JSON list of C-alpha atoms in Angstrom, two decimals:
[
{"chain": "A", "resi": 1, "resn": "UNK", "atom": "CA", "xyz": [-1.62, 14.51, 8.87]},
{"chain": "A", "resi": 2, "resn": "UNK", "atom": "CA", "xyz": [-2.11, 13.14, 5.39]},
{"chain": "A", "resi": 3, "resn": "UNK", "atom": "CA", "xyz": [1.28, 13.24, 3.03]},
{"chain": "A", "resi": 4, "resn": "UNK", "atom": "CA", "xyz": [-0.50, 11.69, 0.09]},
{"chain": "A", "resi": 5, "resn": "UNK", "atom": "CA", "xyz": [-3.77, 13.03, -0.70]},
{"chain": "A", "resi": 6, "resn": "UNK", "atom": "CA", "xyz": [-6.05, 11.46, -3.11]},
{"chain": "A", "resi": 7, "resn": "UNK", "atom": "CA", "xyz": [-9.87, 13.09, -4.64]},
{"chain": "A", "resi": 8, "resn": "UNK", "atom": "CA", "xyz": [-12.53, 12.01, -5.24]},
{"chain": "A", "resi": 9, "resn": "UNK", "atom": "CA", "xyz": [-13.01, 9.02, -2.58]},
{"chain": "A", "resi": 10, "resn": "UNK", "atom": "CA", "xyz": [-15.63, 7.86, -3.69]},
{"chain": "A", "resi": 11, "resn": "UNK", "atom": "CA", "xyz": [-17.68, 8.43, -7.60]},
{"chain": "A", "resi": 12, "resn": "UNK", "atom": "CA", "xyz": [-20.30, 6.49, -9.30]},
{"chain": "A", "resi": 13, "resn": "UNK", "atom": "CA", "xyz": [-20.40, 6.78, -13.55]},
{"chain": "A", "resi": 14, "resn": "UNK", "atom": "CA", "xyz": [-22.29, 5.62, -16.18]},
{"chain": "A", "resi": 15, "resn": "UNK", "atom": "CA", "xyz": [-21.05, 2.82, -18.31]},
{"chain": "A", "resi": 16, "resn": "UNK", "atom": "CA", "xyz": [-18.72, 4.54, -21.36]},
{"chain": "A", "resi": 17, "resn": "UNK", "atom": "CA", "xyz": [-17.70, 7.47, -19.51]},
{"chain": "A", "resi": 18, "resn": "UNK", "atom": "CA", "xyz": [-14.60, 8.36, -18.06]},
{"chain": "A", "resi": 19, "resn": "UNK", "atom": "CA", "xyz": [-13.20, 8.93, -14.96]},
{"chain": "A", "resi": 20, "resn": "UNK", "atom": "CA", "xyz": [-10.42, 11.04, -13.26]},
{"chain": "A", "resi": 21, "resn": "UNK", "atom": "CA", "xyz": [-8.78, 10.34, -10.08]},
{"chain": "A", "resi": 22, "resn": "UNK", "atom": "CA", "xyz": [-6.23, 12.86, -8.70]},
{"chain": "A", "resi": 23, "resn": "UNK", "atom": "CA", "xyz": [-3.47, 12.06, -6.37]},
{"chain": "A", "resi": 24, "resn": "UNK", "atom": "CA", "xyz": [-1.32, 14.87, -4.98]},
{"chain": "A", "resi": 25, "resn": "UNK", "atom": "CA", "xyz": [1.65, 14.63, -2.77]},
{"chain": "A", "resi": 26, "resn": "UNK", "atom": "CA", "xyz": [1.52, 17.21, -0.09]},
{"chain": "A", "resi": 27, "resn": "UNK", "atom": "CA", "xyz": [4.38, 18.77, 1.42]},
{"chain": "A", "resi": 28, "resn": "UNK", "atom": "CA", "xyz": [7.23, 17.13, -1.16]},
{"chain": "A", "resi": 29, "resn": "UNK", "atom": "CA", "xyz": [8.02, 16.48, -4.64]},
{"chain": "A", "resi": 30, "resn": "UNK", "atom": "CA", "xyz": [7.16, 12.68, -6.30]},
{"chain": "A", "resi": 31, "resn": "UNK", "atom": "CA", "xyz": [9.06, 12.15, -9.26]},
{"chain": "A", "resi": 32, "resn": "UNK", "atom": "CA", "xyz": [7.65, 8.76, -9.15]},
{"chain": "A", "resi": 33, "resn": "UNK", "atom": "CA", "xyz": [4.20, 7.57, -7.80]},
{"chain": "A", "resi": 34, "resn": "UNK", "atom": "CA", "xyz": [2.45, 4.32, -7.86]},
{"chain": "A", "resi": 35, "resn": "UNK", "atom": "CA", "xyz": [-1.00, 3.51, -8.64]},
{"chain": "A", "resi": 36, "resn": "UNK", "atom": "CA", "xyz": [-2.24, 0.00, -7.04]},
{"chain": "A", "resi": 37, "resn": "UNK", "atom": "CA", "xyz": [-5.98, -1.14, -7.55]},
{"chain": "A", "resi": 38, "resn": "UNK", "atom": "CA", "xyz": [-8.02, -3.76, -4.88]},
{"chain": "A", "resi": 39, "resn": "UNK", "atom": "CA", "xyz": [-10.81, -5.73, -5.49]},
{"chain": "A", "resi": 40, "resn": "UNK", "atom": "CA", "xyz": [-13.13, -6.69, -2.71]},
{"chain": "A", "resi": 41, "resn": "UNK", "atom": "CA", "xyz": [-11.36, -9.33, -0.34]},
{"chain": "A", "resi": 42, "resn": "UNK", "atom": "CA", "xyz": [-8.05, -9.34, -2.13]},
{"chain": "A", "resi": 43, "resn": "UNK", "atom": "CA", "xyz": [-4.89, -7.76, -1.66]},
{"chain": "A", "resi": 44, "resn": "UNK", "atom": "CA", "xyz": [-3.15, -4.76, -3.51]},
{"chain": "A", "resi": 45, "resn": "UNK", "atom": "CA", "xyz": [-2.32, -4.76, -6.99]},
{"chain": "A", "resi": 46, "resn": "UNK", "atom": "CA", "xyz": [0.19, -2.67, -8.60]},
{"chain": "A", "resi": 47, "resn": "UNK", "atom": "CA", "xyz": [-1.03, -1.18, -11.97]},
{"chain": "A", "resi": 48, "resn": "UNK", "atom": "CA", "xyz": [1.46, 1.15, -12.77]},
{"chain": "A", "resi": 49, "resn": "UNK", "atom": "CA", "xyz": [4.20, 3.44, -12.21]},
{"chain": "A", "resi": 50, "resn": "UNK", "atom": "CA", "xyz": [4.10, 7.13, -12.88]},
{"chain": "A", "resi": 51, "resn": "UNK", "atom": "CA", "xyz": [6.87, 8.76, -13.64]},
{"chain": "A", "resi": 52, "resn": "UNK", "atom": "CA", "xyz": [7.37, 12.61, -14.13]},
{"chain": "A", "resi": 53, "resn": "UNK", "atom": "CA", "xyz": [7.96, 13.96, -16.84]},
{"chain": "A", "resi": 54, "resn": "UNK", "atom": "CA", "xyz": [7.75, 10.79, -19.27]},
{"chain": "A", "resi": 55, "resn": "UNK", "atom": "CA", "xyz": [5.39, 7.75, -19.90]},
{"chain": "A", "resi": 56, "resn": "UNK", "atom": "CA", "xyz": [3.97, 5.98, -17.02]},
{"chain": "A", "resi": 57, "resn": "UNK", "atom": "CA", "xyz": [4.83, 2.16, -16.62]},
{"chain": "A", "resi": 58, "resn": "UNK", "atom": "CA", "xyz": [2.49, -0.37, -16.72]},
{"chain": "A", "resi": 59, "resn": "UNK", "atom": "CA", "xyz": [2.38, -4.31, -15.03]},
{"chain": "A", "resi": 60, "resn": "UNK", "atom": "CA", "xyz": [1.95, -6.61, -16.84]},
{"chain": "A", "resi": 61, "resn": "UNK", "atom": "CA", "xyz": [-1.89, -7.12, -18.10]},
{"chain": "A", "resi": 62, "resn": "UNK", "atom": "CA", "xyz": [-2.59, -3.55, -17.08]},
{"chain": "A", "resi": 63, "resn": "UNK", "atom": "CA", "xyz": [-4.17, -1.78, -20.70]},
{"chain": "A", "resi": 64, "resn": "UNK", "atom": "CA", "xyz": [-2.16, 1.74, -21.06]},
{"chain": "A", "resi": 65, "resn": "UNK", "atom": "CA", "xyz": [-5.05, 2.75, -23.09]},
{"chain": "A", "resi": 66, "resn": "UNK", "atom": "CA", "xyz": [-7.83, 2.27, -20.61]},
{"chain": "A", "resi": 67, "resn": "UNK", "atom": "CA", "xyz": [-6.22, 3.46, -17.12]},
{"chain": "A", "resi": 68, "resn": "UNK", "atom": "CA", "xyz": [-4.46, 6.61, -18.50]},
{"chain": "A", "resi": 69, "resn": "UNK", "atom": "CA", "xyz": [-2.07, 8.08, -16.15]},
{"chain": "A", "resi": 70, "resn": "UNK", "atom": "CA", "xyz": [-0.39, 11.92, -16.62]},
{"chain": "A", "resi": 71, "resn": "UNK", "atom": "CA", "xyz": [2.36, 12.95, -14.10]},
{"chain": "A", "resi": 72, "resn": "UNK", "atom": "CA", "xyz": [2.84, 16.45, -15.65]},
{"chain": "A", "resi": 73, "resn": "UNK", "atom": "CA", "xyz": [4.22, 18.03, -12.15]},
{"chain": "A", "resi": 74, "resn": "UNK", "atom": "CA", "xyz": [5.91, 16.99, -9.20]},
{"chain": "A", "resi": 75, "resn": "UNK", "atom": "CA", "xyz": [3.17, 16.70, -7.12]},
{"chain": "A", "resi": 76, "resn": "UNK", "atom": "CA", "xyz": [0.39, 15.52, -8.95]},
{"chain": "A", "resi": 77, "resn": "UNK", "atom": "CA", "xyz": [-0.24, 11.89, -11.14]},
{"chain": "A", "resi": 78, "resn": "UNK", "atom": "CA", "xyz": [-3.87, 11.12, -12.18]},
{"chain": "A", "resi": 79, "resn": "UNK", "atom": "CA", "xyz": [-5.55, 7.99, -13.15]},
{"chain": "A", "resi": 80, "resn": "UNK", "atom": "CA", "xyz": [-8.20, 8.27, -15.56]},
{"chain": "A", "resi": 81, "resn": "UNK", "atom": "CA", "xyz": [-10.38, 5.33, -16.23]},
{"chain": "A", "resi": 82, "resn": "UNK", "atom": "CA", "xyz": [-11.50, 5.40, -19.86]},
{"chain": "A", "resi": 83, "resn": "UNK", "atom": "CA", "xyz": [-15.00, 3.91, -20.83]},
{"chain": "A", "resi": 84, "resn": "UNK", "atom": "CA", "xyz": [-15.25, 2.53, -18.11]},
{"chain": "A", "resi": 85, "resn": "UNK", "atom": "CA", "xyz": [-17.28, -0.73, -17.22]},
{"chain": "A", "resi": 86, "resn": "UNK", "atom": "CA", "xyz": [-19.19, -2.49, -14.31]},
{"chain": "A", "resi": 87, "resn": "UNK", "atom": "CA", "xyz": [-15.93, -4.55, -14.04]},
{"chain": "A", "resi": 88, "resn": "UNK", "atom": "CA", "xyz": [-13.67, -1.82, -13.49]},
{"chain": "A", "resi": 89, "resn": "UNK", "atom": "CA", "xyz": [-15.78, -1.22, -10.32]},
{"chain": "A", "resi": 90, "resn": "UNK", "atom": "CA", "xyz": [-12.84, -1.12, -7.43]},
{"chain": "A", "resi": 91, "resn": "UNK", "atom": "CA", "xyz": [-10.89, 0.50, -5.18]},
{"chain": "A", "resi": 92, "resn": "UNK", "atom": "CA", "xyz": [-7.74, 2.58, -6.51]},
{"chain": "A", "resi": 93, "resn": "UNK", "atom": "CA", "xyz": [-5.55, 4.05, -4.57]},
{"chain": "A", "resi": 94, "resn": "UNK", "atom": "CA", "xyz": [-2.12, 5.78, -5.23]},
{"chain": "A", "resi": 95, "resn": "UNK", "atom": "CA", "xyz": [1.36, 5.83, -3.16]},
{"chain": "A", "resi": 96, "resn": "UNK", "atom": "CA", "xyz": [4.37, 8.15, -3.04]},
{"chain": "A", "resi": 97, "resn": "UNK", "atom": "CA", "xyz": [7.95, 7.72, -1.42]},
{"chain": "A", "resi": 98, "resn": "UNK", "atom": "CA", "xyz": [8.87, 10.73, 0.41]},
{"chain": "A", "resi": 99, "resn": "UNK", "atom": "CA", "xyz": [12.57, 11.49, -0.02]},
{"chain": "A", "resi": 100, "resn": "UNK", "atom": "CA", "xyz": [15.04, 10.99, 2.74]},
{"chain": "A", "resi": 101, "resn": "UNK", "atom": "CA", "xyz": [11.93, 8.48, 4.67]},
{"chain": "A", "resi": 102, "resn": "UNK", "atom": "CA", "xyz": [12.24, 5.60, 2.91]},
{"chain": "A", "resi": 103, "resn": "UNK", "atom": "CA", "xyz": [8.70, 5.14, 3.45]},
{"chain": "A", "resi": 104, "resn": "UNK", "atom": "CA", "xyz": [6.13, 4.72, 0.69]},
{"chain": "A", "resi": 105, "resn": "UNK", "atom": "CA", "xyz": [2.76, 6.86, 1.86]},
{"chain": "A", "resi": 106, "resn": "UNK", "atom": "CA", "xyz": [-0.67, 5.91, 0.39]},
{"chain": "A", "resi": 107, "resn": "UNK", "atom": "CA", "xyz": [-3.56, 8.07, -0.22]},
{"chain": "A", "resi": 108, "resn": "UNK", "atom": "CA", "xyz": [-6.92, 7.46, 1.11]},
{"chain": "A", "resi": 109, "resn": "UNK", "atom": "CA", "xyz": [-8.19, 5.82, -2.30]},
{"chain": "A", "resi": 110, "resn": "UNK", "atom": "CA", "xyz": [-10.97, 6.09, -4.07]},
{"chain": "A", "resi": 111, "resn": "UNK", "atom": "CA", "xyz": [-13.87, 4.32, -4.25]},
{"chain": "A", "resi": 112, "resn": "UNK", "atom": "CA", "xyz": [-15.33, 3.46, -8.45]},
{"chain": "A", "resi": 113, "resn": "UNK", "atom": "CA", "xyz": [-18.59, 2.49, -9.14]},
{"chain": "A", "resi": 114, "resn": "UNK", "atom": "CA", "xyz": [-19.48, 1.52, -12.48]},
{"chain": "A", "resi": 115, "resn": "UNK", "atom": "CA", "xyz": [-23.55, 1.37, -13.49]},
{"chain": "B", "resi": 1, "resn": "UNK", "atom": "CA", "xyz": [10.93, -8.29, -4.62]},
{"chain": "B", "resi": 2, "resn": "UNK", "atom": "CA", "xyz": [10.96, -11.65, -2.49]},
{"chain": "B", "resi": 3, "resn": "UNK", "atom": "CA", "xyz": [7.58, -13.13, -1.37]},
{"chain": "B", "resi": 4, "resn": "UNK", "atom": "CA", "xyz": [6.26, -13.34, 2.16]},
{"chain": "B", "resi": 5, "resn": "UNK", "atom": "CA", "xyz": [4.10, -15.73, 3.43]},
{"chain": "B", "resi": 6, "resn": "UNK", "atom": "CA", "xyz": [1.83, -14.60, 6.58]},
{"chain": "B", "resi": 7, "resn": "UNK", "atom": "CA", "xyz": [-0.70, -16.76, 8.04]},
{"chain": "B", "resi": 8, "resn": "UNK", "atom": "CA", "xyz": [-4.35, -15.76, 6.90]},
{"chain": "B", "resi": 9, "resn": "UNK", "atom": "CA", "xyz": [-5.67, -14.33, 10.04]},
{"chain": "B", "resi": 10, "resn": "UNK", "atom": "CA", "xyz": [-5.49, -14.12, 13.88]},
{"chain": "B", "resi": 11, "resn": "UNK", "atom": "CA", "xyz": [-7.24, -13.23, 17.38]},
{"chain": "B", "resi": 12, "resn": "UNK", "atom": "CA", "xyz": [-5.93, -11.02, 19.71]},
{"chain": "B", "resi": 13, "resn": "UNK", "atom": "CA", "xyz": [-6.97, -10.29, 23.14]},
{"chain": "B", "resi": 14, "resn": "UNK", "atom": "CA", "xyz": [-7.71, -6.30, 23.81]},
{"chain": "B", "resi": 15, "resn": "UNK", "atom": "CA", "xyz": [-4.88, -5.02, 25.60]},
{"chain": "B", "resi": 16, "resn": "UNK", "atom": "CA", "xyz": [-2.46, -8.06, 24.89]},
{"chain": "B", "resi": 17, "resn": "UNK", "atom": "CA", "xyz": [0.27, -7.81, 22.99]},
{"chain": "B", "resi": 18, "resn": "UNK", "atom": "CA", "xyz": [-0.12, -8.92, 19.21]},
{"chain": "B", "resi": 19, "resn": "UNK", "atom": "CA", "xyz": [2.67, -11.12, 17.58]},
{"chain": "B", "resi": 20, "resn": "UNK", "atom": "CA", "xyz": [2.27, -11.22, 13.66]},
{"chain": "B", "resi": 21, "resn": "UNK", "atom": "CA", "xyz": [5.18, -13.52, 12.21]},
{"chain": "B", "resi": 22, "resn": "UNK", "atom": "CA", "xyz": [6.13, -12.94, 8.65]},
{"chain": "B", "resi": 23, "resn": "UNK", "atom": "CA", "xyz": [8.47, -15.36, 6.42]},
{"chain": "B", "resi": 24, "resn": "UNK", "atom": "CA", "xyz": [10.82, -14.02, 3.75]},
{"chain": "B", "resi": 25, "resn": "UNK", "atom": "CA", "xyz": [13.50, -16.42, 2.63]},
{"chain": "B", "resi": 26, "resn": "UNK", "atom": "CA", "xyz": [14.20, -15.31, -0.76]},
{"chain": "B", "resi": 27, "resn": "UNK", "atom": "CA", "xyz": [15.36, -11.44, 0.72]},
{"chain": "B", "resi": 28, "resn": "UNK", "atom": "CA", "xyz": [17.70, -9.89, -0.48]},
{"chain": "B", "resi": 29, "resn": "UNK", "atom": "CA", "xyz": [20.44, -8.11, 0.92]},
{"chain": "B", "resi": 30, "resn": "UNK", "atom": "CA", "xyz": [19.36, -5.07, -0.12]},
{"chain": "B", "resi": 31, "resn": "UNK", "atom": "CA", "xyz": [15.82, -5.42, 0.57]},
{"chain": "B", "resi": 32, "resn": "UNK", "atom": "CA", "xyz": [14.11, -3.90, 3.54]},
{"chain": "B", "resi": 33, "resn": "UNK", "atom": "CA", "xyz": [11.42, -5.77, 5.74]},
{"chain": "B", "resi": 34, "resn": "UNK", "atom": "CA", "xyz": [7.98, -2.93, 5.66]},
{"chain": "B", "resi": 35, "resn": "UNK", "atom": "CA", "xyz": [4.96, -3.57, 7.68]},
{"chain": "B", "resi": 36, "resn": "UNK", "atom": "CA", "xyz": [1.63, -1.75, 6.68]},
{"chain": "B", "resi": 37, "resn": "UNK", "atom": "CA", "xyz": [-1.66, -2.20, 8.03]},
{"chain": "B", "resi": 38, "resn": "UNK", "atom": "CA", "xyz": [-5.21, -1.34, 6.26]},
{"chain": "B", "resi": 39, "resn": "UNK", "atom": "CA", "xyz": [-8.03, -1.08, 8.13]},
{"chain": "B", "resi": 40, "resn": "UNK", "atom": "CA", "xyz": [-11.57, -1.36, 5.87]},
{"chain": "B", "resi": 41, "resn": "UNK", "atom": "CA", "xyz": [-11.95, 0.76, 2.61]},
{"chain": "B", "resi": 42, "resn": "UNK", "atom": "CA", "xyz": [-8.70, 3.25, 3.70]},
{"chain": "B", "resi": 43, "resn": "UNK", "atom": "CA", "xyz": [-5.38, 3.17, 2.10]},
{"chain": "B", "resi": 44, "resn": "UNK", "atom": "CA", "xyz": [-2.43, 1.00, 3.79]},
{"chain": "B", "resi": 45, "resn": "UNK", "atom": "CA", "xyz": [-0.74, 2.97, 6.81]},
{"chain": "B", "resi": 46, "resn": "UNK", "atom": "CA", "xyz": [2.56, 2.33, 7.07]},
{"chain": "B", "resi": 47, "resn": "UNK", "atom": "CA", "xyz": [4.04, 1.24, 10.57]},
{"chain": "B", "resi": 48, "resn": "UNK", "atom": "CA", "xyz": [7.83, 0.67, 10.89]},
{"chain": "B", "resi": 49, "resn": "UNK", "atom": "CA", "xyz": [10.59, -1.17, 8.44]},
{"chain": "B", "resi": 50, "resn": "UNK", "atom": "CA", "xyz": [14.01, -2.22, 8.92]},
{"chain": "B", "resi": 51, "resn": "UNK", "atom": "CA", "xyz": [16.78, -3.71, 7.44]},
{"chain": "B", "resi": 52, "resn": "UNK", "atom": "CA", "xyz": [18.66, -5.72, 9.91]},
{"chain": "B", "resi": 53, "resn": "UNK", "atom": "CA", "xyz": [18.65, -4.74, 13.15]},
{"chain": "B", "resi": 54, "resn": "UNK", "atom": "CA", "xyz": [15.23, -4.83, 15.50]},
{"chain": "B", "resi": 55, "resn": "UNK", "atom": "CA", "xyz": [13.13, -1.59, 15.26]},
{"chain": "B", "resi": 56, "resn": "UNK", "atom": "CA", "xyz": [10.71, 0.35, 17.92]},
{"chain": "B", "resi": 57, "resn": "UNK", "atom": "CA", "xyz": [8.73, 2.98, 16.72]},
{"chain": "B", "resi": 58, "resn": "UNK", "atom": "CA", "xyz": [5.25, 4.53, 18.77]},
{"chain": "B", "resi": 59, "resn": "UNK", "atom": "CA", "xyz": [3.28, 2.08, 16.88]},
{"chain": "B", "resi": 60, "resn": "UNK", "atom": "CA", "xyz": [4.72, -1.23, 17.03]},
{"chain": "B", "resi": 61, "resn": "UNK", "atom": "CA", "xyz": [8.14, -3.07, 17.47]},
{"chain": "B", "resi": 62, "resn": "UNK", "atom": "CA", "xyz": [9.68, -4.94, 14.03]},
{"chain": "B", "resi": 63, "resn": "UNK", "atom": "CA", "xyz": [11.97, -8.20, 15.23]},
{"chain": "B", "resi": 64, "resn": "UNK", "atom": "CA", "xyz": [14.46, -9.64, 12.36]},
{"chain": "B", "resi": 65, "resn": "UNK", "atom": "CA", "xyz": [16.15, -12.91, 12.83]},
{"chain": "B", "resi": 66, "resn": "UNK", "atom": "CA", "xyz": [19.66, -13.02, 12.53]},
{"chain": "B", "resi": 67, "resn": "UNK", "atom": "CA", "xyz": [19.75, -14.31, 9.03]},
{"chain": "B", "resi": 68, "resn": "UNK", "atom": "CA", "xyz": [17.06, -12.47, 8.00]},
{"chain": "B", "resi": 69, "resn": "UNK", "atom": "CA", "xyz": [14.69, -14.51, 7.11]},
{"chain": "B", "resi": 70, "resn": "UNK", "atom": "CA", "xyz": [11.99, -14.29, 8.55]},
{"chain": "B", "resi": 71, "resn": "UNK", "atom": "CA", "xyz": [10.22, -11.31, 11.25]},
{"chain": "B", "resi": 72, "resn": "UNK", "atom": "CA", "xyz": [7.85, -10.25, 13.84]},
{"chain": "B", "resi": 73, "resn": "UNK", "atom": "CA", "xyz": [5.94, -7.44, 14.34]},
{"chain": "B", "resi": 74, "resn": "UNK", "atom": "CA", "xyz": [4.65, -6.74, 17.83]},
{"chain": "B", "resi": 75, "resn": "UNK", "atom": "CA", "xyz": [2.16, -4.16, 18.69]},
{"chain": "B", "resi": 76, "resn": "UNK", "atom": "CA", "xyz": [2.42, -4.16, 22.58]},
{"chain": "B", "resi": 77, "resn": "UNK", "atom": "CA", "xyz": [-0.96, -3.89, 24.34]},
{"chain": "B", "resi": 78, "resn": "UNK", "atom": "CA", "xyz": [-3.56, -4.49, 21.15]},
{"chain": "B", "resi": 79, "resn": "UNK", "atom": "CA", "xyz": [-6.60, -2.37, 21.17]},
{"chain": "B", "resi": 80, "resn": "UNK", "atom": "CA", "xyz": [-10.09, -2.58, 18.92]},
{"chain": "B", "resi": 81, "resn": "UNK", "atom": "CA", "xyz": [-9.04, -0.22, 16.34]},
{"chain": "B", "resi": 82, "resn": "UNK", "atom": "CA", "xyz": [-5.95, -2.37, 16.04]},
{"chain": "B", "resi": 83, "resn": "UNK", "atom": "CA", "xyz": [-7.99, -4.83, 13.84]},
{"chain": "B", "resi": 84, "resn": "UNK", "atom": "CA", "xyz": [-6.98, -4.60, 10.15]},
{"chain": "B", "resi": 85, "resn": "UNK", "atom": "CA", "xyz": [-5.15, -6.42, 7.67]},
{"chain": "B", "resi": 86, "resn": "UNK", "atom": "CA", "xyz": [-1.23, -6.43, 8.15]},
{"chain": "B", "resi": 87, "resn": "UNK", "atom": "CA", "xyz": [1.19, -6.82, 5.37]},
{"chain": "B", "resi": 88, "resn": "UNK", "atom": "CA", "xyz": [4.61, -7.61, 5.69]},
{"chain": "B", "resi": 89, "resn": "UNK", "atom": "CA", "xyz": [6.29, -6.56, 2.50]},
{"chain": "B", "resi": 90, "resn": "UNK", "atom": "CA", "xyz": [9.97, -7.06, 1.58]},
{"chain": "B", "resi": 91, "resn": "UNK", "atom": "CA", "xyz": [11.48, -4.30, -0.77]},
{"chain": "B", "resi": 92, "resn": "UNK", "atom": "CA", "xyz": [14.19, -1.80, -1.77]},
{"chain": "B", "resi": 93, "resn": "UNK", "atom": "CA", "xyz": [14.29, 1.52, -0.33]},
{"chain": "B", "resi": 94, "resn": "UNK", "atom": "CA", "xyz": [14.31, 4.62, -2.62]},
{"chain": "B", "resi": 95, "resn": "UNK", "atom": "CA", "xyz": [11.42, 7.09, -4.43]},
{"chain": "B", "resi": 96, "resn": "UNK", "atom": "CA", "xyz": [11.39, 4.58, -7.59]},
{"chain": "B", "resi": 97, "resn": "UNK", "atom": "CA", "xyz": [11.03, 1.57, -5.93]},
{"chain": "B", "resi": 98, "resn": "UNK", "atom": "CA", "xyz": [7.42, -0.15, -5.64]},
{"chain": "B", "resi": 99, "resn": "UNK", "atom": "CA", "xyz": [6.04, -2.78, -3.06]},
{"chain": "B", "resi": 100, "resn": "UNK", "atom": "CA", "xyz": [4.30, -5.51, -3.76]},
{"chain": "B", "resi": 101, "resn": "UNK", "atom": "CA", "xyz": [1.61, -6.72, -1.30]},
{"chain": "B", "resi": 102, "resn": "UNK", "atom": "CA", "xyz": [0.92, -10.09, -0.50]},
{"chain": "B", "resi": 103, "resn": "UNK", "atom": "CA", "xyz": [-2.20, -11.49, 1.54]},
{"chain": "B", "resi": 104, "resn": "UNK", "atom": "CA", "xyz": [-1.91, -10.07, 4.73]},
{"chain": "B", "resi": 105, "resn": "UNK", "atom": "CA", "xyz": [-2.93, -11.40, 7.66]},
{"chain": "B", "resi": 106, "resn": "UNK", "atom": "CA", "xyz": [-6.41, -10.30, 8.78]},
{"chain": "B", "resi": 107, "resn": "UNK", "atom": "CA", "xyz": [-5.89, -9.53, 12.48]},
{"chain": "B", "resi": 108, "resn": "UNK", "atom": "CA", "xyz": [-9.03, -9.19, 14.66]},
{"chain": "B", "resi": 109, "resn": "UNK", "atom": "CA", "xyz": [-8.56, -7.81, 18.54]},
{"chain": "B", "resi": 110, "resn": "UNK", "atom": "CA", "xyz": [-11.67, -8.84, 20.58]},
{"chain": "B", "resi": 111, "resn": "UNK", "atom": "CA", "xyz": [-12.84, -7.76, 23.77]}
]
C-alpha cells in the first residue's frame, strides 16, 4: 500500500490564485520531506526540502515566496503555489524517507493546471 | 551526489530478461546505488539499492562492480507493465538526505 500519500492529484486554477497541495506520510513520522517538480518529458527536479519544525530549504532558482511550503507536524508538508501562472503548469510530487528503510517513498503527485 | 549516465532508452522482449546498465564514477564511498522506475503521470517507485555487494529483491536484481563504478539492474523475465522510465540514482542513505534524478532510461517491453 501507499506510504506517502499526496491530495489533490490532479486541480485546474485560474491565473492569480493559489494552490495547496498536501502530502502526508502514512504510517511514520517525516521530519524531513522533499518536494520535486517535472515538466513534461523531463526528469525530476528537486525544489525544496521541508523540514519540521523550521524553514523549508530551497534549490537554487526555486522562489521561497511563490512555492510556499509549511511542515507544521510530522506527517504532513504542503506546497502551496502562490499566484500561480500558465507556466507553473506541472507535475509536483513529494517524497519521504521512512526511518530504519533507507528508502525514499514518493507520493502519487499531483497534477497543476494553470488557465 | 555523483552523476549517472544511463543510455536514453531501450527494447525489451516480453518475458526476457531486461539489463539496464548505469555509470557512476564519481561515487562516493558513502553513497548508495537506488534504482526507481516511473511509469506515466505516477510518482517514482522505488525498486532495490545497495551499497556494495549485489542485491535481489521480488522486483529486480541490482549488480555492482567491484570498484563500484558502475551497475546493472536486471528485472528477470520483463513484462508490458514493465515499461517506464528507470533511474539509477547515487546517494546517501538517511531521512535528510535527497536524490537527485538524472534522465532515466525510457525502457519499452514489446510483445
Amino acid at each position: 500500500g501507499a506510504v506517502v500519500s499526496q491530495h489533490p492529484s490532479w486541480v485546474i486554477c485560474k491565473s492569480g490564485t493559489s494552490v495547496k497541495i498536501e502530502c502526508r506520510s502514512l504510517d511514520f513520522q517525516a521530519t524531513t520531506m522533499f518536494w520535486y517538480r517535472q515538466f513534461p518529458k523531463q526528469s525530476l527536479m528537486l525544489m525544496a526540502t521541508s523540514n519540521e519544525g523550521s524553514k523549508a530549504t530551497y534549490e537554487q532558482g526555486v522562489e521561497k515566496d511563490k512555492f510556499l511550503i509549511n511542515h507544521a507536524s510530522l506527517t504532513l508538508s504542503t506546497l502551496t503555489v502562490t499566484s500561480a501562472h500558465p507556466e507553473d503548469s506541472s507535475f509536483y510530487i513529494c517524497s519521504a524517507t521512512r526511518p530504519e528503510t533507507e528508502k525514499l517513498f514518493f507520493g502519487s503527485g499531483t497534477q497543476l493546471s494553470v488557465l | 551526489d555523483a552523476k549517472t549516465t544511463q543510455p536514453t532508452s531501450m527494447d525489451c522482449a516480453e518475458g526476457r530478461a531486461a539489463n539496464l546498465p548505469c555509470n557512476h564514477s564519481t561515487i562516493s564511498g558513502n553513497e548508495y546505488v537506488y534504482w526507481y522506475r516511473q511509469i506515466h503521470s505516477q510518482g517514482p517507485q522505488y525498486i532495490i539499492h545497495g551499497l556494495k555487494n549485489n542485491e535481489t529483491n521480488e522486483m529486480a536484481s541490482l549488480i555492482i562492480t567491484e570498484d563500484r563504478k558502475s551497475s546493472t539492474l536486471i528485472l528477470p523475465h520483463a513484462t508490458l507493465r514493465d515499461t517506464a522510465v528507470y533511474y539509477c540514482i547515487a546517494g546517501e542513505t538517511g531521512t535528510a538526505s535527497k536524490l537527485t534524478f538524472g534522465t532515466g532510461t525510457r525502457l519499452q517491453v514489446t510483445l
